[in-house]
XYZ file of C-alpha atoms in Angstrom:
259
model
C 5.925 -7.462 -15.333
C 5.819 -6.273 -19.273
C 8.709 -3.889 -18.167
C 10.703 -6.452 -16.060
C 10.610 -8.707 -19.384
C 11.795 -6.233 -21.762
C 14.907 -6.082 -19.410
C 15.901 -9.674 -20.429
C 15.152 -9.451 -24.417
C 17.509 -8.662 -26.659
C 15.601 -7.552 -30.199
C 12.874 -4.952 -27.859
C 13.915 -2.036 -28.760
C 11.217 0.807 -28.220
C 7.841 0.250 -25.841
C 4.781 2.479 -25.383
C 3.004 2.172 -22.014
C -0.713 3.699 -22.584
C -2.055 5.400 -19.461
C -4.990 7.810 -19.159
C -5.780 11.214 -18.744
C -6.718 10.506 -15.114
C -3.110 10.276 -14.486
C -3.103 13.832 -13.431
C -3.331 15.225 -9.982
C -6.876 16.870 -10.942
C -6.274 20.243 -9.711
C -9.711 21.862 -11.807
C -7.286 24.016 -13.780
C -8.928 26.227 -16.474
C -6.473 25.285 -19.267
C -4.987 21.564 -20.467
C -2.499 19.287 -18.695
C 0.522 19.363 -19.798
C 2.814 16.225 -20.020
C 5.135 17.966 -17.075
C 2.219 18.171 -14.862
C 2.106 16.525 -11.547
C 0.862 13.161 -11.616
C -1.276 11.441 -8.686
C -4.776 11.444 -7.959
C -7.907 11.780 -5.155
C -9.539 8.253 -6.295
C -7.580 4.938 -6.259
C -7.936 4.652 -9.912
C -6.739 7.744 -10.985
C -3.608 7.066 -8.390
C -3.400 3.692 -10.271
C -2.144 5.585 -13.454
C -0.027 8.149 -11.671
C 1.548 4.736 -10.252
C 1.856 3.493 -13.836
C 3.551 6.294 -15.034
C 6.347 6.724 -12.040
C 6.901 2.967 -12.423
C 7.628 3.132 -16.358
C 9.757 6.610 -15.898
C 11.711 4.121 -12.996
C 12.192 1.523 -15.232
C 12.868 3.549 -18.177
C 15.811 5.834 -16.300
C 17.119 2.219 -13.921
C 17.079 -0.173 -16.476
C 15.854 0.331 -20.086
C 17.597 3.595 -21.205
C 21.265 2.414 -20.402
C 20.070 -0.804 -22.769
C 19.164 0.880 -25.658
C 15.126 0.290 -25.260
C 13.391 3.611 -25.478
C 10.025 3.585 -23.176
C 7.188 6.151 -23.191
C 3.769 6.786 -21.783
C 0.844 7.993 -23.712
C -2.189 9.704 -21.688
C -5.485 9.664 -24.360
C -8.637 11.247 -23.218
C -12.197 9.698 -22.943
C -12.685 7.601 -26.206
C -15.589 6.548 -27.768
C -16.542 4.298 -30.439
C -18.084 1.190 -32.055
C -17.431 -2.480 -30.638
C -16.749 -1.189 -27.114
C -19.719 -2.601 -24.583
C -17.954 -1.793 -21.151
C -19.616 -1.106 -18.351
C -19.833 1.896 -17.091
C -19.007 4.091 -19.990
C -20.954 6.985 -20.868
C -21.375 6.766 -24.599
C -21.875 2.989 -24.085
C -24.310 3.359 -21.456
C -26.598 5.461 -23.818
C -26.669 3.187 -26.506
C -27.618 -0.028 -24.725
C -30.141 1.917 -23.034
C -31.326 3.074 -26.298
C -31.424 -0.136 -28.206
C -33.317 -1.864 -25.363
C -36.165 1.237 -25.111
C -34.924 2.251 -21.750
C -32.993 5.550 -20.680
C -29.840 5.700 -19.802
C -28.562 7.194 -15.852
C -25.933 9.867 -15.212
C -24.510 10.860 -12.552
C -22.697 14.050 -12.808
C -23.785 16.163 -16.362
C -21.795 18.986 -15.316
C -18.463 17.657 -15.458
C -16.270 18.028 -17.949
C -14.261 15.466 -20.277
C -11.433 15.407 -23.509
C -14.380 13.260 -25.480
C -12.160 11.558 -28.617
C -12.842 8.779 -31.223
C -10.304 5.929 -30.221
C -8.801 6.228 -33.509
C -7.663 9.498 -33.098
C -4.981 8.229 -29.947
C -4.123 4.586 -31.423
C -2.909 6.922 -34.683
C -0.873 8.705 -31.728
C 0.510 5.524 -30.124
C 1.371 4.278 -33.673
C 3.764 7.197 -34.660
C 4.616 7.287 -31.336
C 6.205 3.793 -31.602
C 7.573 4.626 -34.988
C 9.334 7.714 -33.571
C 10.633 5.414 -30.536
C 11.988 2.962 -32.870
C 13.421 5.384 -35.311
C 15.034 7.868 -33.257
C 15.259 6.676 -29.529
C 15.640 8.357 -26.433
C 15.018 11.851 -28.045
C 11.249 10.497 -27.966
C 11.383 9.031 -24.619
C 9.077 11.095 -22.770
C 5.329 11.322 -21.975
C 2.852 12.482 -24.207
C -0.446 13.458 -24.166
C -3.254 12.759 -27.489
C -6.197 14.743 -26.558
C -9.296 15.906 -28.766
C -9.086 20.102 -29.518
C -10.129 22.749 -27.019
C -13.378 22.855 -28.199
C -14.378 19.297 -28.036
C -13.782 18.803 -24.404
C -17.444 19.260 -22.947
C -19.915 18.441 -20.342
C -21.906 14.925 -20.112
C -24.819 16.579 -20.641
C -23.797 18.778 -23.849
C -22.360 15.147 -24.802
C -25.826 13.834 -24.155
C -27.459 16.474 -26.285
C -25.498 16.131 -29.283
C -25.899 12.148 -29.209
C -29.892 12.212 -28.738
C -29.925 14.503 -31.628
C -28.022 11.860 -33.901
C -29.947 8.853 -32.180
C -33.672 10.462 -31.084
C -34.170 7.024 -29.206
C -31.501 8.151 -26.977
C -32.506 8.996 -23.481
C -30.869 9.968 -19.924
C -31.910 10.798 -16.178
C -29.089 12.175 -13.805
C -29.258 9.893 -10.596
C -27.090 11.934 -7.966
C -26.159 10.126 -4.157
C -24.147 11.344 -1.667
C -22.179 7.835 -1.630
C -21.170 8.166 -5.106
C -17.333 8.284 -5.468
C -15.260 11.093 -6.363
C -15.317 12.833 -9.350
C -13.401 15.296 -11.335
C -15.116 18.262 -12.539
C -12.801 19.493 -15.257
C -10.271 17.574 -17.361
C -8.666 19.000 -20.489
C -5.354 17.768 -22.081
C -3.020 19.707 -24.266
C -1.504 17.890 -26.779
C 0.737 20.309 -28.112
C 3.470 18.343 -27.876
C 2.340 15.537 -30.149
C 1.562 18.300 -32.533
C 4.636 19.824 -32.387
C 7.317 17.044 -32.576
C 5.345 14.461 -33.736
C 3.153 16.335 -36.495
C -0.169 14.468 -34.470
C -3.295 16.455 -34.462
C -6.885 15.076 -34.478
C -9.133 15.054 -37.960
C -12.820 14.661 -36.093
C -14.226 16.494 -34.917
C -16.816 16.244 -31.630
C -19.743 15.746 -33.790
C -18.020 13.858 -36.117
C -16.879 11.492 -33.467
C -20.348 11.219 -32.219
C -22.185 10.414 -35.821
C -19.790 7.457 -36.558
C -19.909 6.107 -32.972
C -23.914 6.350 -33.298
C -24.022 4.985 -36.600
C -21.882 1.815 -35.737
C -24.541 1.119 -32.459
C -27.619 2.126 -34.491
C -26.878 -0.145 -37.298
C -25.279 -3.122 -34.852
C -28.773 -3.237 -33.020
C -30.643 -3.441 -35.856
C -28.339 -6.498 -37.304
C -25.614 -7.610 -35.272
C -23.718 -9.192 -38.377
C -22.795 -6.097 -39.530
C -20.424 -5.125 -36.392
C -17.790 -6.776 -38.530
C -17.560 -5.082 -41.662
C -18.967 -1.567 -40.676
C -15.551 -1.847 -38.091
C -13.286 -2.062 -41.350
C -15.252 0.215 -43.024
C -15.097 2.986 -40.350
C -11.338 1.959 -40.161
C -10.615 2.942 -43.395
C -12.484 5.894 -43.766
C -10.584 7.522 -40.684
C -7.154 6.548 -42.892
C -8.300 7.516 -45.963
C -9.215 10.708 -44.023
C -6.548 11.309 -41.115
C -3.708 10.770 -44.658
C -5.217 13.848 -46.510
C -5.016 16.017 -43.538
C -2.424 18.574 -44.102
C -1.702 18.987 -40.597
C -1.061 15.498 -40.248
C 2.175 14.810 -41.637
C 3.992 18.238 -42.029
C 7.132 18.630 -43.149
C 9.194 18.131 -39.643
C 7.040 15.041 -38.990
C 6.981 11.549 -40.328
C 5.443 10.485 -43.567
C 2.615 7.632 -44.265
C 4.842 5.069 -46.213
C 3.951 5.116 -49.881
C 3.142 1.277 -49.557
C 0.236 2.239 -47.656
């Protein structure tokens, strides 16, 4: 529908369509996705997003490119961070079980996810857009904005490393046979972004982990402060993602001087 409106409206000129990393047909390689990947998926929702991405690059190549309107997809990992109570979320799960005294269930601690701040991909989706808007169909494409290598681990090491920031933090793995499918292994490379659009991410894992914890630990204590610790934490990544000398090289774009 957002797609089939751009058609008709003269001033759009560039569009990012966010995705997922489940996009991919999970395949349990030992090494990142790449954007050129094949797309798909075993479980309905990860076929949703494969569905999402032919239906942009459809639109894109039928419609929007011939008009001018440069469309592209960005695929983030799993993010994390304060203000996000979902159900069903991992990182989210743990702290509402730990503000209420109860420990949190699991189901599979083996597997294996791109664990990011959200910050880190809406910086992606920003220059992204800029990029589109700047430069056009050279930028048209999908990309992927991933955490490093390193920071793509197992629930349970994720588990660890929070229950050392938060000690109130507690888990049990619940396994059934009934439970629907699951990936094992999902890595992105986002060398891409890097590369072209001078992207990289500034937190680290554990990084990632003390702000998220320190947004829930102080928001249970006194919810007024969800607010203003939100701007704070806001800032802080700027202030720190803009003195980041991988973040705006010289074949990139550059933070305007405004701020």
């Amino acid at each position: 529908h957002v797609l089939e409106a751009v058609r008709y409206q003269s001033t759009v000129r560039a569009v990012v369509v966010v995705t997922s990393d489940k996009c991919y047909e999970n395949r349990t390689l030992d090494r990142g996705y790449v954007e050129d990947d094949p797309t798909g998926g075993h479980d309905p929702y990860s076929a949703s997003k494969g569905c999402q991405e032919l239906v942009t690059s459809a639109f894109r190549r039928s419609f929007l490119e011939g008009a001018g309107v440069a469309v592209a997809t960005a695929r983030a990992g799993n993010v994390v961070g304060g203000g996000d109570w979902s159900e069903d979320r991992l990182m989210v799960d743990l702290m509402r079980a730990a503000a209420s005294g109860r420990a949190a269930t699991i189901r599979n601690p083996h597997a294996v996810r791109p664990w990011q701040h959200v910050l880190e991909p809406l910086r992606g989706y920003l220059l992204l857009a800029r990029a589109l808007a700047e430069q056009g169909a050279a930028f048209a494409d999908a990309w992927n904005f991933g955490p490093s290598p390193a920071d793509a681990v197992s629930v349970g090491e994720l588990v660890d490393r929070v229950t050392a920031a938060w000690p109130l933090v507690r888990a049990h793995v619940v396994q059934s046979p009934s439970a629907p499918h699951e990936a094992h292994v999902l890595q992105l490379d986002s060398g891409r972004a890097a590369k072209r659009l001078g992207w990289l991410p500034v937190l680290s894992l554990d990084d990632t982990v003390a702000i998220t914890v320190e947004w829930y630990r102080a928001v249970a204590q006194d919810p007024a402060l969800a607010p203003s610790m939100l701007r704070d934490q806001l800032h802080a990544y700027v202030r720190r993602s803009a003195n980041t000398p991988t973040f705006f090289p010289d074949t990139a774009y550059r933070a305007p001087t405004n701020g």
